[in-house]
Short mmCIF file of C-alpha atoms in Angstrom, two decimals:
data_model
loop_
_atom_site.label_atom_id
_atom_site.label_comp_id
_atom_site.label_asym_id
_atom_site.label_seq_id
_atom_site.Cartn_x
_atom_site.Cartn_y
_atom_site.Cartn_z
CA THR A 174 136.94 100.35 26.33
CA LEU A 175 139.45 102.00 24.15
CA ALA A 176 137.24 104.20 21.98
CA SER A 177 137.16 107.79 20.72
CA ARG A 178 134.64 110.15 19.38
CA ILE A 179 135.28 112.94 17.06
CA PRO A 180 132.52 115.64 16.47
CA LEU A 181 131.92 116.57 12.88
CA THR A 182 130.62 119.76 11.51
CA ARG A 183 128.33 120.00 8.41
CA VAL A 184 129.73 122.62 6.34
CA LYS A 185 128.92 124.47 3.09
CA SER A 186 129.85 122.02 0.20
CA MET A 187 131.70 123.04 -2.89
CA ARG A 188 128.60 122.54 -4.82
CA GLU A 189 126.78 125.17 -2.80
CA ASN A 190 129.64 127.50 -3.02
CA LEU A 191 129.89 126.98 -6.95
CA ARG A 192 126.15 127.36 -7.26
CA GLU A 193 126.11 130.52 -5.48
CA LYS A 194 129.02 131.97 -7.67
CA ASP A 195 127.28 130.54 -10.76
CA LYS A 196 130.34 128.38 -11.50
CA LEU A 197 128.49 125.05 -11.11
CA LYS A 198 127.98 124.33 -14.76
CA ASP A 199 131.59 124.67 -15.58
CA TYR A 200 132.46 122.35 -12.74
CA LEU A 201 130.04 119.77 -13.69
CA GLU A 202 131.17 119.80 -17.35
CA SER A 203 134.84 119.50 -16.58
CA HIS A 204 134.70 117.18 -13.48
CA PRO A 205 132.49 114.04 -14.13
CA TYR A 206 131.53 112.23 -10.90
CA ASN A 207 134.12 109.81 -9.90
CA LEU A 208 135.14 107.62 -7.05
CA ALA A 209 138.70 107.47 -5.69
CA TYR A 210 140.67 104.68 -7.34
CA LYS A 211 144.24 103.47 -7.52
CA SER A 212 146.22 102.98 -10.69
CA ASP A 213 149.26 100.72 -10.94
CA ASP A 214 152.19 102.25 -9.23
CA SER A 215 155.54 100.56 -9.82
CA ALA A 216 158.03 102.49 -7.54
CA ASP A 217 159.67 100.88 -4.70
CA PRO A 218 157.53 101.36 -1.53
CA ASP A 219 160.68 101.09 0.48
CA SER A 220 162.40 103.87 -1.03
CA ALA A 221 161.23 106.18 1.96
CA THR B 282 156.12 108.38 -8.75
CA HIS B 283 152.86 107.07 -7.58
CA PHE B 284 149.59 108.02 -9.45
CA VAL B 285 146.43 107.76 -7.26
CA PRO B 286 143.41 109.28 -9.16
CA MET B 287 140.76 110.75 -6.80
CA ARG B 288 137.23 111.59 -7.04
CA ASN B 289 135.91 115.09 -7.37
CA TYR B 290 135.11 116.70 -4.10
CA LEU B 291 131.98 118.52 -5.02
CA ASP B 292 129.74 117.28 -2.17
CA LEU B 293 131.97 116.54 0.68
CA ALA B 294 130.29 118.36 3.59
CA TYR B 295 131.17 116.93 7.05
CA VAL B 296 134.44 117.94 8.40
CA GLY B 297 136.45 117.02 11.66
CA ILE B 298 139.58 118.33 13.26
CA ILE B 299 142.93 116.53 13.37
CA SER B 300 146.37 117.81 14.11
CA ILE B 301 149.66 116.40 12.71
CA GLY B 302 153.13 116.79 13.98
CA THR B 303 154.90 117.95 17.15
CA PRO B 304 153.76 120.60 18.31
CA PRO B 305 150.47 119.79 16.64
CA GLN B 306 149.34 121.63 13.52
CA GLU B 307 145.55 121.58 12.93
CA PHE B 308 143.44 120.73 9.89
CA LYS B 309 139.94 120.24 8.78
CA VAL B 310 139.60 117.11 7.03
CA ILE B 311 136.82 114.76 5.61
CA PHE B 312 136.48 111.48 7.31
CA ASP B 313 135.97 109.58 4.14
CA THR B 314 134.98 105.98 3.66
CA GLY B 315 135.44 106.15 -0.06
CA SER B 316 139.32 106.47 -0.05
CA SER B 317 142.08 105.15 2.02
CA ASP B 318 144.93 107.92 2.14
CA LEU B 319 145.50 110.89 4.47
CA TRP B 320 146.71 114.04 2.74
CA VAL B 321 146.87 117.67 3.64
CA PRO B 322 148.43 120.80 1.85
CA SER B 323 152.04 121.64 2.56
CA ILE B 324 153.70 125.04 3.25
CA TYR B 325 155.56 124.53 -0.01
CA CYS B 326 152.40 124.34 -2.09
CA SER B 327 152.30 127.41 -4.45
CA SER B 328 148.77 126.92 -5.80
CA PRO B 329 145.99 129.42 -5.04
CA ALA B 330 143.93 126.71 -3.57
CA CYS B 331 146.64 126.17 -0.82
CA ALA B 332 146.58 129.86 0.07
CA THR B 333 142.95 129.48 1.37
CA HIS B 334 143.66 126.29 3.48
CA ASN B 335 145.81 125.45 6.39
CA VAL B 336 149.21 124.13 5.49
CA PHE B 337 151.53 121.75 7.21
CA ASN B 338 155.16 122.87 7.89
CA PRO B 339 157.26 119.80 8.33
CA VAL B 340 160.21 121.92 9.56
CA ARG B 341 158.30 123.05 12.63
CA SER B 342 157.38 119.27 13.58
CA SER B 343 160.20 117.52 15.55
CA THR B 344 158.49 114.20 14.75
CA CYS B 345 158.24 114.67 10.95
CA ARG B 346 159.95 112.29 8.48
CA ILE B 347 159.87 113.29 4.87
CA SER B 348 160.49 110.70 2.18
CA ASP B 349 161.70 111.14 -1.19
CA ARG B 350 158.73 109.46 -2.76
CA SER B 351 156.50 111.81 -4.81
CA ILE B 352 152.80 111.13 -5.26
CA HIS B 353 150.29 112.53 -7.79
CA LEU B 354 146.57 112.65 -6.92
CA GLN B 355 144.30 113.39 -9.93
CA TYR B 356 140.83 114.64 -9.48
CA GLY B 357 138.71 115.35 -12.33
CA SER B 358 140.77 117.70 -14.82
CA GLY B 359 143.12 118.81 -12.08
CA MET B 360 145.93 117.16 -10.19
CA MET B 361 147.44 117.38 -6.72
CA SER B 362 151.27 116.72 -6.82
CA GLY B 363 153.24 116.21 -3.55
CA PHE B 364 155.32 113.87 -1.47
CA LEU B 365 154.89 111.33 1.22
CA ALA B 366 155.74 112.06 4.92
CA TYR B 367 155.25 110.35 8.21
CA ASP B 368 154.28 112.15 11.37
CA THR B 369 152.24 111.83 14.65
CA VAL B 370 148.58 112.28 13.84
CA ARG B 371 146.15 113.10 16.73
CA PHE B 372 142.37 113.22 16.87
CA GLY B 373 139.86 112.59 19.40
CA GLY B 374 142.32 111.70 22.09
CA LEU B 375 144.20 109.20 19.84
CA VAL B 376 147.71 109.64 19.00
CA ASP B 377 148.69 107.75 15.82
CA VAL B 378 152.59 107.50 15.59
CA ALA B 379 154.62 107.47 12.40
CA GLN B 380 151.40 107.77 10.27
CA ALA B 381 152.05 108.04 6.58
CA PHE B 382 150.45 110.94 4.74
CA GLY B 383 150.56 113.01 1.58
CA LEU B 384 151.72 116.67 1.51
CA SER B 385 150.57 118.62 -1.44
CA LEU B 386 153.09 120.83 -3.50
CA GLN B 387 150.75 121.83 -6.29
CA GLU B 388 146.89 121.84 -6.47
CA PRO B 389 146.34 123.05 -10.06
CA GLY B 390 142.62 123.74 -10.82
CA ARG B 391 140.83 126.76 -9.31
CA PHE B 392 137.99 124.73 -7.95
CA MET B 393 139.74 123.37 -4.91
CA GLU B 394 139.82 127.04 -3.76
CA TYR B 395 136.05 126.60 -2.99
CA ALA B 396 136.69 123.52 -0.68
CA VAL B 397 135.97 124.24 2.86
CA PHE B 398 138.31 121.38 4.04
CA ASP B 399 141.95 121.25 4.05
CA GLY B 400 142.48 117.50 3.43
CA ILE B 401 141.13 114.06 3.43
CA LEU B 402 141.36 111.19 5.86
CA GLY B 403 140.51 107.96 4.20
CA LEU B 404 138.80 105.07 6.05
CA ALA B 405 138.37 102.50 3.17
CA TYR B 406 140.37 99.16 2.85
CA PRO B 407 144.25 99.32 2.73
CA SER B 408 143.92 97.72 -0.90
CA LEU B 409 142.86 101.21 -2.00
CA SER B 410 145.70 103.11 -0.19
CA LEU B 411 149.34 104.11 -1.61
CA ARG B 412 151.25 101.00 -1.82
CA GLY B 413 153.47 100.25 1.15
CA THR B 414 151.59 102.72 3.34
CA ILE B 415 149.21 101.80 6.27
CA PRO B 416 145.87 103.83 6.32
CA VAL B 417 145.12 105.54 9.59
CA PHE B 418 142.51 103.09 10.84
CA ASP B 419 144.78 100.17 10.38
CA ASN B 420 147.41 101.99 12.39
CA LEU B 421 145.02 102.76 15.23
CA TRP B 422 144.26 99.16 15.46
CA LYS B 423 147.92 97.95 14.96
CA GLN B 424 149.19 100.35 17.57
CA GLY B 425 146.53 99.01 20.06
CA LEU B 426 144.79 102.36 20.45
CA ILE B 427 141.19 100.96 19.95
CA SER B 428 139.79 97.89 21.62
CA GLN B 429 137.36 97.02 18.72
CA GLU B 430 138.15 97.00 15.07
CA VAL B 431 135.11 99.10 14.21
CA PHE B 432 134.15 102.83 13.45
CA ALA B 433 130.74 104.34 13.10
CA PHE B 434 129.10 107.37 11.63
CA TYR B 435 126.14 109.51 13.05
CA LEU B 436 125.43 112.36 10.62
CA ASN B 437 123.16 115.01 11.58
CA LYS B 438 121.15 117.31 9.30
CA LYS B 439 121.82 120.41 11.44
CA GLU B 440 125.00 122.29 10.74
CA GLU B 441 126.67 122.46 14.16
CA GLU B 442 124.93 119.86 16.11
CA GLY B 443 125.81 116.27 16.97
CA SER B 444 127.46 114.51 13.88
CA VAL B 445 130.24 112.27 15.02
CA VAL B 446 132.51 109.62 13.84
CA MET B 447 133.49 107.06 16.72
CA PHE B 448 136.53 104.72 16.48
CA GLY B 449 136.85 101.45 18.46
CA GLY B 450 133.43 101.18 19.64
CA VAL B 451 129.77 101.92 18.99
CA ASP B 452 127.48 104.13 21.18
CA HIS B 453 124.06 102.50 21.03
CA SER B 454 122.24 105.65 21.89
CA TYR B 455 122.72 107.00 18.35
CA TYR B 456 120.31 104.51 16.71
CA ASN B 457 116.92 102.85 17.27
CA GLY B 458 116.33 98.98 17.34
CA ASP B 459 118.96 96.59 16.30
CA LEU B 460 121.97 97.00 13.90
CA ASN B 461 121.09 95.09 10.62
CA TRP B 462 124.44 93.61 9.26
CA ALA B 463 125.41 93.03 5.50
CA PRO B 464 128.78 91.38 4.59
CA VAL B 465 131.38 93.54 2.65
CA SER B 466 131.16 92.05 -0.97
CA LYS B 467 134.64 93.47 -1.90
CA GLN B 468 137.23 94.62 0.45
CA LEU B 469 138.31 97.73 -1.32
CA TYR B 470 135.53 100.31 -0.79
CA TRP B 471 132.86 99.52 1.95
CA GLN B 472 130.89 97.76 -0.85
CA LEU B 473 127.97 95.39 -0.37
CA SER B 474 125.32 93.66 -2.30
CA MET B 475 122.11 95.53 -2.71
CA ASP B 476 118.83 93.53 -3.57
CA SER B 477 116.85 96.38 -5.31
CA ILE B 478 115.60 99.96 -5.28
CA SER B 479 111.81 100.27 -5.27
CA MET B 480 109.09 102.73 -4.98
CA ASN B 481 105.46 101.85 -4.14
CA GLY B 482 106.35 98.33 -4.06
CA GLU B 483 107.51 98.40 -7.74
CA VAL B 484 111.24 97.80 -8.42
CA ILE B 485 112.64 100.95 -10.18
CA ALA B 486 116.35 100.16 -10.33
CA CYS B 487 118.89 97.51 -9.31
CA ASN B 488 116.41 94.82 -10.57
CA GLY B 489 117.99 91.51 -9.75
CA GLY B 490 120.60 92.95 -7.47
CA CYS B 491 123.55 95.41 -7.74
CA GLN B 492 126.54 96.75 -5.70
CA ALA B 493 126.34 99.64 -3.33
CA ILE B 494 129.15 101.55 -1.86
CA ILE B 495 128.59 103.29 1.63
CA ASP B 496 130.57 106.45 1.24
CA THR B 497 130.72 109.19 3.74
CA GLY B 498 132.66 111.30 1.12
CA THR B 499 129.68 111.52 -1.12
CA SER B 500 126.64 113.64 -0.43
CA LEU B 501 124.03 112.43 -2.85
CA LEU B 502 122.61 109.00 -4.18
CA ILE B 503 124.83 108.15 -7.17
CA GLY B 504 123.85 105.58 -9.85
CA PRO B 505 124.27 104.63 -13.54
CA PRO B 506 123.19 107.43 -15.94
CA ASP B 507 120.40 105.89 -17.61
CA VAL B 508 118.78 104.45 -14.41
CA VAL B 509 119.06 107.82 -12.58
CA LEU B 510 117.63 109.45 -15.56
CA ASP B 511 114.59 107.21 -15.30
CA ILE B 512 114.33 107.97 -11.44
CA GLN B 513 114.41 111.78 -12.28
CA LYS B 514 111.53 111.25 -14.61
CA ILE B 515 109.66 109.21 -12.01
CA ILE B 516 110.04 111.77 -9.30
CA GLY B 517 109.33 114.89 -11.86
CA ALA B 518 112.76 116.25 -11.74
CA ASN B 519 113.93 118.40 -14.76
CA GLN B 520 117.51 119.31 -15.69
CA SER B 521 118.57 123.02 -15.20
CA HIS B 522 120.84 125.11 -17.04
CA SER B 523 123.56 124.03 -14.57
CA GLY B 524 123.16 120.40 -15.32
CA GLU B 525 121.42 119.77 -11.88
CA TYR B 526 117.98 118.16 -11.70
CA LEU B 527 115.37 120.83 -10.19
CA ILE B 528 112.23 119.54 -8.69
CA ASP B 529 108.97 121.23 -7.17
CA CYS B 530 109.64 121.65 -3.45
CA ASP B 531 106.01 120.63 -2.60
CA ALA B 532 106.87 117.16 -4.11
CA SER B 533 108.59 116.45 -0.89
CA ASN B 534 105.11 116.27 0.79
CA THR B 535 103.54 114.04 -1.84
CA LEU B 536 106.24 111.69 -3.38
CA SER B 537 106.61 108.18 -1.90
CA ASP B 538 109.62 106.65 -0.11
CA ILE B 539 112.36 105.22 -2.31
CA VAL B 540 113.33 101.87 -0.78
CA PHE B 541 116.76 100.60 -0.88
CA THR B 542 116.78 96.84 -0.01
CA ILE B 543 119.93 95.45 1.31
CA ASN B 544 120.39 91.85 2.62
CA GLY B 545 116.66 91.53 2.84
CA ILE B 546 116.07 94.63 4.83
CA ASP B 547 114.32 97.69 3.62
CA TYR B 548 115.89 100.97 4.08
CA PRO B 549 113.30 103.73 3.07
CA VAL B 550 114.51 107.14 1.97
CA PRO B 551 111.56 109.64 2.16
CA ALA B 552 110.91 112.27 -0.38
CA SER B 553 112.00 114.96 2.09
CA ALA B 554 115.46 113.43 2.16
CA TYR B 555 115.96 112.83 -1.69
CA ILE B 556 114.68 116.23 -2.47
CA GLN B 557 117.11 118.83 -0.99
CA GLU B 558 116.10 122.45 -0.65
CA GLY B 559 118.48 125.02 -2.11
CA PRO B 560 118.83 128.77 -2.06
CA ASP B 561 115.79 130.94 -3.18
CA SER B 562 113.36 128.16 -2.40
CA THR B 563 114.52 126.12 -5.29
CA CYS B 564 114.77 122.31 -4.68
CA PHE B 565 117.08 119.77 -6.11
CA SER B 566 116.96 116.03 -6.63
CA SER B 567 119.50 114.19 -4.49
CA PHE B 568 120.08 111.55 -7.30
CA ASP B 569 123.18 112.06 -9.68
CA SER B 570 124.73 109.98 -12.25
CA LEU B 571 128.13 108.04 -11.96
CA ARG B 572 130.08 109.07 -15.17
CA GLY B 573 133.45 108.27 -16.34
CA SER B 574 133.98 105.90 -13.42
CA LEU B 575 135.79 102.54 -13.27
CA LEU B 576 132.95 101.12 -11.44
CA THR B 577 130.63 98.62 -13.27
CA ALA B 578 127.49 99.85 -14.70
CA ASP B 579 125.35 98.43 -12.01
CA SER B 580 126.92 100.22 -8.96
CA TRP B 581 125.37 102.71 -6.59
CA ILE B 582 127.06 104.94 -4.09
CA LEU B 583 124.93 105.78 -1.07
CA GLY B 584 126.09 108.94 0.58
CA ASP B 585 125.21 111.40 3.22
CA VAL B 586 121.59 111.63 2.12
CA PHE B 587 121.36 108.00 3.12
CA LEU B 588 123.73 108.22 6.04
CA ARG B 589 121.81 110.80 7.69
CA LEU B 590 118.87 108.48 8.01
CA TYR B 591 120.91 105.30 8.97
CA PHE B 592 123.51 105.24 11.69
CA THR B 593 126.28 103.03 10.02
CA VAL B 594 128.98 100.73 11.64
CA PHE B 595 131.86 99.85 9.70
CA ASP B 596 133.30 96.64 11.04
CA ARG B 597 136.74 95.56 9.82
CA ALA B 598 136.99 92.69 12.10
CA ASN B 599 134.13 90.97 10.55
CA ASN B 600 134.05 92.80 7.07
CA ARG B 601 130.45 93.72 7.58
CA ILE B 602 128.44 97.01 7.63
CA GLY B 603 125.76 97.37 10.16
CA MET B 604 122.83 99.83 9.87
CA ALA B 605 119.89 100.96 11.98
CA PRO B 606 117.63 104.14 11.81
CA ALA B 607 119.58 106.91 13.37
#
């Protein structure tokens, strides 16, 4: 079969980095948790 | 100009290597089922965050085509501005030709400097991607590079060992028993209907049903603020000065499983998973709140805490998600 496997590495998250530098509170206050979402875009997709 | 708001990237923690261009330029990216676009920093980016990451140089790639289309990706209080380009993307032996991707010019906001990854490779549905572009997975399928329209994640708790994303097939050695399938309820995120969340046989959240998004780009278990606050009280977690919820580390030996029931199947999450050990013998709750989101009030996001327990197959051919104990 045509299949592929990509190894992933667990790395230190931004949360852990910010927690260590005592900057997590600032981050949590200014960056509420959010998912990616798409707003309306009206430009011509064929302009490329 | 295309505006595409994005999540914060606080908890993204599993990275893989891809290359873009000819000859290839390497990047660490998050394989993210919660978004649909691919983007990396460019050599033209002047922000401090770009100085600490690998950047793409289109001039050095003979196969790169740059468009005049600008894109703006918003995250939290910051924004990534850039433009759209097309080039060959390689990973795991797959060669994805003429793939659309974003290149950043500016990444305002100092917080991205703390990100260990360079960019994001989105694996959600095309309806979430930049208009007129084809996401990476759709291109793999369209170009005949994979034989089955599926991909799957196995996430290991250990740092260097064994975590993997597989495209075009499922390796059965990564899970026990049979996969339990649940239909995708809305083809935007990898979203399905969840029956309930319970503890000791009592429903503690999602009473009467709710929506759950299976998201490799989220680390924690994210739910509505009021419901999550109730759960924090039930498990004895208290808010710290940083806004996180602290919990006695010993509770991981005494608290019961919290059971997520999806399509009639119970998926228990033990206390040892929903309590995370931090530095200095402090422990944190793995539950967090969904604030300021466009999602409806009864939506949950099941991130890596859940995915480390359950091997997950994302089946685009049948629009369903399969899960089994990892």
